[in-house]
Short mmCIF file of C-alpha atoms and ligand atoms in Angstrom, two decimals:
data_model
loop_
_atom_site.label_atom_id
_atom_site.label_comp_id
_atom_site.label_asym_id
_atom_site.label_seq_id
_atom_site.Cartn_x
_atom_site.Cartn_y
_atom_site.Cartn_z
CA UNK Z 1 11.53 -5.70 5.40
CA UNK Z 2 10.48 -8.12 3.01
CA UNK Z 3 7.22 -8.07 0.98
CA UNK Z 4 6.33 -11.69 -0.24
CA UNK Z 5 3.59 -11.43 -2.86
CA UNK Z 6 1.70 -14.36 -3.95
CA UNK Z 7 0.39 -13.65 -7.22
CA UNK Z 8 -0.72 -15.08 -10.55
CA UNK Z 9 0.88 -11.87 -12.27
CA UNK Z 10 4.33 -11.57 -10.73
CA UNK Z 11 5.63 -9.29 -13.67
CA UNK Z 12 3.21 -6.46 -12.32
CA UNK Z 13 5.87 -6.10 -9.36
CA UNK Z 14 8.91 -5.60 -11.64
CA UNK Z 15 7.36 -1.99 -12.15
CA UNK Z 16 7.80 -1.10 -8.36
CA UNK Z 17 11.38 -0.18 -8.96
CA UNK Z 18 11.67 3.58 -9.17
CA UNK Z 19 12.71 6.56 -7.05
CA UNK Z 20 12.32 6.05 -3.30
CA UNK Z 21 11.62 2.37 -3.39
CA UNK Z 22 14.40 1.75 -5.82
CA UNK Z 23 16.59 3.15 -3.60
CA UNK Z 24 15.42 1.27 -0.37
CA UNK Z 25 15.85 -2.13 -2.49
CA UNK Z 26 19.15 -1.35 -3.59
CA UNK Z 27 20.20 -0.28 0.05
CA UNK Z 28 18.72 -3.54 1.34
CA UNK Z 29 16.08 -1.85 3.64
CA UNK Z 30 13.43 -3.60 1.78
CA UNK Z 31 12.93 -6.36 -0.50
CA UNK Z 32 9.88 -7.28 -2.91
CA UNK Z 33 9.47 -11.02 -3.58
CA UNK Z 34 6.72 -12.04 -6.12
CA UNK Z 35 5.91 -15.68 -5.87
CA UNK Z 36 4.36 -17.17 -8.89
CA UNK Z 37 1.44 -19.39 -7.56
CA UNK Z 38 1.21 -21.10 -11.00
CA UNK Z 39 4.85 -22.60 -10.37
CA UNK Z 40 2.89 -24.63 -7.23
CA UNK Z 41 -0.06 -25.78 -9.02
CA UNK Z 42 -0.55 -29.76 -8.55
CA UNK Z 43 -1.97 -30.99 -11.83
CA UNK Z 44 -0.18 -31.50 -15.02
CA UNK Z 45 -2.10 -28.53 -16.75
CA UNK Z 46 -0.87 -26.32 -13.80
CA UNK Z 47 -4.28 -25.18 -13.00
CA UNK Z 48 -4.91 -22.64 -10.08
CA UNK Z 49 -8.50 -22.17 -10.54
CA UNK Z 50 -11.79 -24.20 -10.62
CA UNK Z 51 -15.59 -23.79 -10.78
CA UNK Z 52 -17.35 -22.77 -7.73
CA UNK Z 53 -19.06 -25.56 -5.71
CA UNK Z 54 -22.83 -24.91 -5.50
CA UNK Z 55 -22.66 -23.43 -9.02
CA UNK Z 56 -22.53 -19.53 -9.99
CA UNK Z 57 -20.48 -17.38 -12.30
CA UNK Z 58 -16.59 -17.07 -12.45
CA UNK Z 59 -13.87 -19.26 -11.24
CA UNK Z 60 -12.45 -19.61 -7.80
CA UNK Z 61 -8.62 -19.94 -6.95
CA UNK Z 62 -7.77 -23.11 -5.64
CA UNK Z 63 -6.42 -23.45 -2.14
CA UNK Z 64 -3.57 -26.04 -2.60
CA UNK Z 65 -1.31 -23.90 -5.14
CA UNK Z 66 -1.56 -20.97 -2.73
CA UNK Z 67 -0.65 -22.83 0.15
CA UNK Z 68 2.24 -24.56 -1.43
CA UNK Z 69 3.40 -21.24 -2.60
CA UNK Z 70 3.02 -19.80 0.88
CA UNK Z 71 4.89 -22.84 2.51
CA UNK Z 72 7.86 -22.30 0.17
CA UNK Z 73 8.59 -19.10 1.87
CA UNK Z 74 9.69 -20.98 5.00
CA UNK Z 75 8.81 -18.06 7.51
CA UNK Z 76 6.78 -18.97 10.81
CA UNK Z 77 3.59 -17.53 11.07
CA UNK Z 78 4.09 -14.18 9.01
CA UNK Z 79 1.34 -11.48 8.90
CA UNK Z 80 -0.32 -12.58 5.87
CA UNK Z 81 -2.61 -9.90 4.03
CA UNK Z 82 -5.30 -11.05 1.82
CA UNK Z 83 -6.42 -7.86 -0.93
CA UNK Z 84 -10.02 -7.99 -1.21
CA UNK Z 85 -12.88 -5.39 -1.38
CA UNK Z 86 -14.42 -7.07 1.66
CA UNK Z 87 -11.30 -6.22 3.79
CA UNK Z 88 -10.92 -3.44 6.25
CA UNK Z 89 -10.21 -0.16 4.48
CA UNK Z 90 -6.44 0.63 4.59
CA UNK Z 91 -5.12 3.85 6.14
CA UNK Z 92 -2.06 5.45 7.20
CA UNK Z 93 -2.40 3.73 10.87
CA UNK Z 94 -2.38 0.26 9.31
CA UNK Z 95 0.65 1.32 7.06
CA UNK Z 96 2.41 2.31 10.25
CA UNK Z 97 1.68 -0.81 12.22
CA UNK Z 98 2.57 -3.05 9.11
CA UNK Z 99 5.82 -1.31 8.84
CA UNK Z 100 7.25 -2.91 11.95
CA UNK Z 101 6.94 -6.49 10.47
CA UNK Z 102 10.03 -8.23 9.29
CA UNK Z 103 8.18 -10.34 6.64
CA UNK Z 104 4.70 -9.41 4.94
CA UNK Z 105 2.91 -11.90 2.77
CA UNK Z 106 0.41 -10.40 0.49
CA UNK Z 107 -2.12 -12.69 -1.19
CA UNK Z 108 -3.61 -11.40 -4.49
CA UNK Z 109 -6.97 -12.88 -5.49
CA UNK Z 110 -8.19 -12.92 -8.90
CA UNK Z 111 -11.58 -14.14 -10.80
CA UNK Z 112 -14.32 -14.43 -8.17
CA UNK Z 113 -12.15 -14.90 -5.24
CA UNK Z 114 -10.20 -17.70 -3.48
CA UNK Z 115 -11.14 -20.79 -1.61
CA UNK Z 116 -12.33 -19.88 1.61
CA UNK Z 117 -10.15 -22.49 3.35
CA UNK Z 118 -6.96 -20.75 2.25
CA UNK Z 119 -8.22 -17.65 3.99
CA UNK Z 120 -8.97 -19.38 6.99
CA UNK Z 121 -5.65 -21.35 7.07
CA UNK Z 122 -2.89 -18.69 6.57
CA UNK Z 123 -4.79 -15.08 6.40
CA UNK Z 124 -4.31 -12.74 9.26
CA UNK Z 125 -5.75 -9.48 7.68
CA UNK Z 126 -8.38 -8.71 4.96
CA UNK Z 127 -7.35 -5.48 3.58
CA UNK Z 128 -9.35 -3.32 1.03
CA UNK Z 129 -7.99 0.11 -0.57
CA UNK Z 130 -11.27 1.55 -0.93
CA UNK Z 131 -14.94 0.96 -1.89
CA UNK Z 132 -14.62 0.17 -5.45
CA UNK Z 133 -13.68 -3.13 -7.46
CA UNK Z 134 -10.67 -3.94 -9.10
CA UNK Z 135 -10.08 -6.89 -11.36
CA UNK Z 136 -7.47 -8.55 -8.85
CA UNK Z 137 -5.62 -7.67 -5.83
CA UNK Z 138 -2.15 -6.78 -7.49
CA UNK Z 139 -2.71 -3.11 -7.84
CA UNK Z 140 -4.06 -2.81 -4.08
CA UNK Z 141 -0.94 -4.98 -3.14
CA UNK Z 142 1.29 -2.19 -4.88
CA UNK Z 143 -0.55 0.46 -3.01
CA UNK Z 144 -0.01 -1.29 0.46
CA UNK Z 145 3.67 -2.03 -0.49
CA UNK Z 146 4.50 1.58 -1.33
CA UNK Z 147 2.70 2.99 1.36
CA UNK Z 148 4.34 0.58 4.05
CA UNK Z 149 8.01 0.87 2.41
CA UNK Z 150 8.20 4.51 2.87
CA UNK Z 151 7.67 3.87 6.60
CA UNK Z 152 10.42 1.57 7.08
CA UNK Z 153 13.22 3.18 9.02
CA UNK Z 154 15.90 4.78 6.92
CA UNK Z 155 13.76 4.66 3.71
CA UNK Z 156 12.53 8.45 3.47
CA UNK Z 157 14.29 11.38 5.56
CA UNK Z 158 13.12 11.44 9.27
CA UNK Z 159 12.42 15.11 8.77
CA UNK Z 160 9.77 14.35 6.22
CA UNK Z 161 8.21 11.78 8.37
CA UNK Z 162 8.44 14.51 11.37
CA UNK Z 163 6.58 17.12 9.28
CA UNK Z 164 3.96 14.32 8.49
CA UNK Z 165 3.29 13.54 12.14
CA UNK Z 166 3.24 17.16 13.08
CA UNK Z 167 0.20 17.72 10.52
CA UNK Z 168 -1.18 14.21 11.54
CA UNK Z 169 -4.72 13.88 10.20
CA UNK Z 170 -4.59 16.99 8.17
CA UNK Z 171 -4.30 17.52 4.52
CA UNK Z 172 -0.79 19.12 3.12
CA UNK Z 173 -0.11 22.87 3.01
CA UNK Z 174 0.50 24.21 -0.51
CA UNK Z 175 4.03 24.21 -1.86
CA UNK Z 176 5.58 26.70 -4.02
CA UNK Z 177 8.96 26.73 -5.98
CA UNK Z 178 10.46 28.99 -8.49
CA UNK Z 179 9.74 31.39 -10.16
CA UNK Z 180 8.14 33.76 -7.64
CA UNK Z 181 5.47 34.65 -10.45
CA UNK Z 182 3.68 32.31 -12.95
CA UNK Z 183 0.85 33.64 -15.31
CA UNK Z 184 0.60 36.56 -12.85
CA UNK Z 185 -0.04 34.37 -9.90
CA UNK Z 186 2.44 35.11 -7.06
CA UNK Z 187 4.11 32.92 -4.33
CA UNK Z 188 2.68 34.00 -1.13
CA UNK Z 189 4.99 36.81 0.43
CA UNK Z 190 5.20 35.09 3.90
CA UNK Z 191 7.19 32.18 2.27
CA UNK Z 192 9.65 34.97 0.98
CA UNK Z 193 9.89 36.52 4.48
CA UNK Z 194 12.49 34.18 6.04
CA UNK Z 195 10.53 34.23 9.36
CA UNK Z 196 10.67 30.59 9.99
CA UNK Z 197 8.10 30.56 12.96
CA UNK Z 198 5.54 32.64 10.79
CA UNK Z 199 6.19 30.47 7.90
CA UNK Z 200 5.06 27.37 10.33
CA UNK Z 201 2.02 29.10 11.76
CA UNK Z 202 0.84 29.82 8.16
CA UNK Z 203 1.27 26.48 6.85
CA UNK Z 204 -0.56 25.07 9.86
CA UNK Z 205 -3.41 27.41 8.96
CA UNK Z 206 -3.33 26.24 5.43
CA UNK Z 207 -3.41 22.65 6.23
CA UNK Z 208 -6.35 23.25 8.68
CA UNK Z 209 -8.32 25.19 5.84
CA UNK Z 210 -7.62 22.57 3.28
CA UNK Z 211 -9.05 19.84 5.46
CA UNK Z 212 -12.03 21.87 6.34
CA UNK Z 213 -12.70 22.55 2.78
CA UNK Z 214 -11.92 19.04 1.10
CA UNK Z 215 -11.98 16.42 3.79
CA UNK Z 216 -14.07 17.70 6.73
CA UNK Z 217 -14.57 13.93 7.68
CA UNK Z 218 -10.82 14.04 8.87
CA UNK Z 219 -11.68 16.88 11.20
CA UNK Z 220 -14.77 15.28 12.62
CA UNK Z 221 -12.80 11.91 13.30
CA UNK Z 222 -10.40 13.81 15.73
CA UNK Z 223 -12.94 14.41 18.03
CL1 6GU Q 1 -7.85 -5.05 -2.01
N1 6GU Q 1 -8.95 -5.97 -4.26
C1 6GU Q 1 -9.84 -5.73 -5.25
N2 6GU Q 1 -10.05 -6.61 -6.21
N3 6GU Q 1 -10.48 -4.82 -5.48
C2 6GU Q 1 -10.58 -3.73 -4.56
C3 6GU Q 1 -9.43 -3.86 -3.40
C4 6GU Q 1 -8.96 -4.95 -3.09
N4 6GU Q 1 -9.52 -2.66 -2.74
C5 6GU Q 1 -10.67 -1.96 -3.33
N5 6GU Q 1 -10.96 -2.67 -4.45
#
């Protein structure tokens, strides 16, 4: 799967190159292709933004440079996501759906936004990562890339994903590793017992309890 990111800050995406994502890139399962919008500006000052028609604060990103950056990809009707606090709030179901696309274009806005005509022309989905305002779409795009990339087949071990779907809609159960005692706190006895069925049952109860106390809204959604 190829992530093409239309951005004024391409260097931001050099940092998504560690751990699981690094291995996914190295093995060719995914690629991250930042496209610098400024390289597609049309005037000699390489401007990519202008004052808003009708007045008002801030600057608006011009449609033309974004369109030319998009066209340079030479992909037919790719799924194209505009990262904006006005978008649909991103979740795991959206990540799952997007992980099936061969190419994903992510448009990162800045300033007060982008010219509406580029949204009307190329954008298929408007996505937000939560109800707060970032200075630009780059960090949101990174969150979407990370969440989608790990669901691309072969990127993480199938049993990790199985464990996730088993507990779908629940928070994670608590995990422990060595040593068996830390600051007087013991690892729960059951985890040392070797009774796998009992351990699974305990973990499920813990996941339900964690969800009930920290995110009761997730349980309410199931009904
Ligand atoms: Cl996708 N963009 C910006 N600028 N702010 C956000 C966001 C996106 N999601 C939440 N806040």
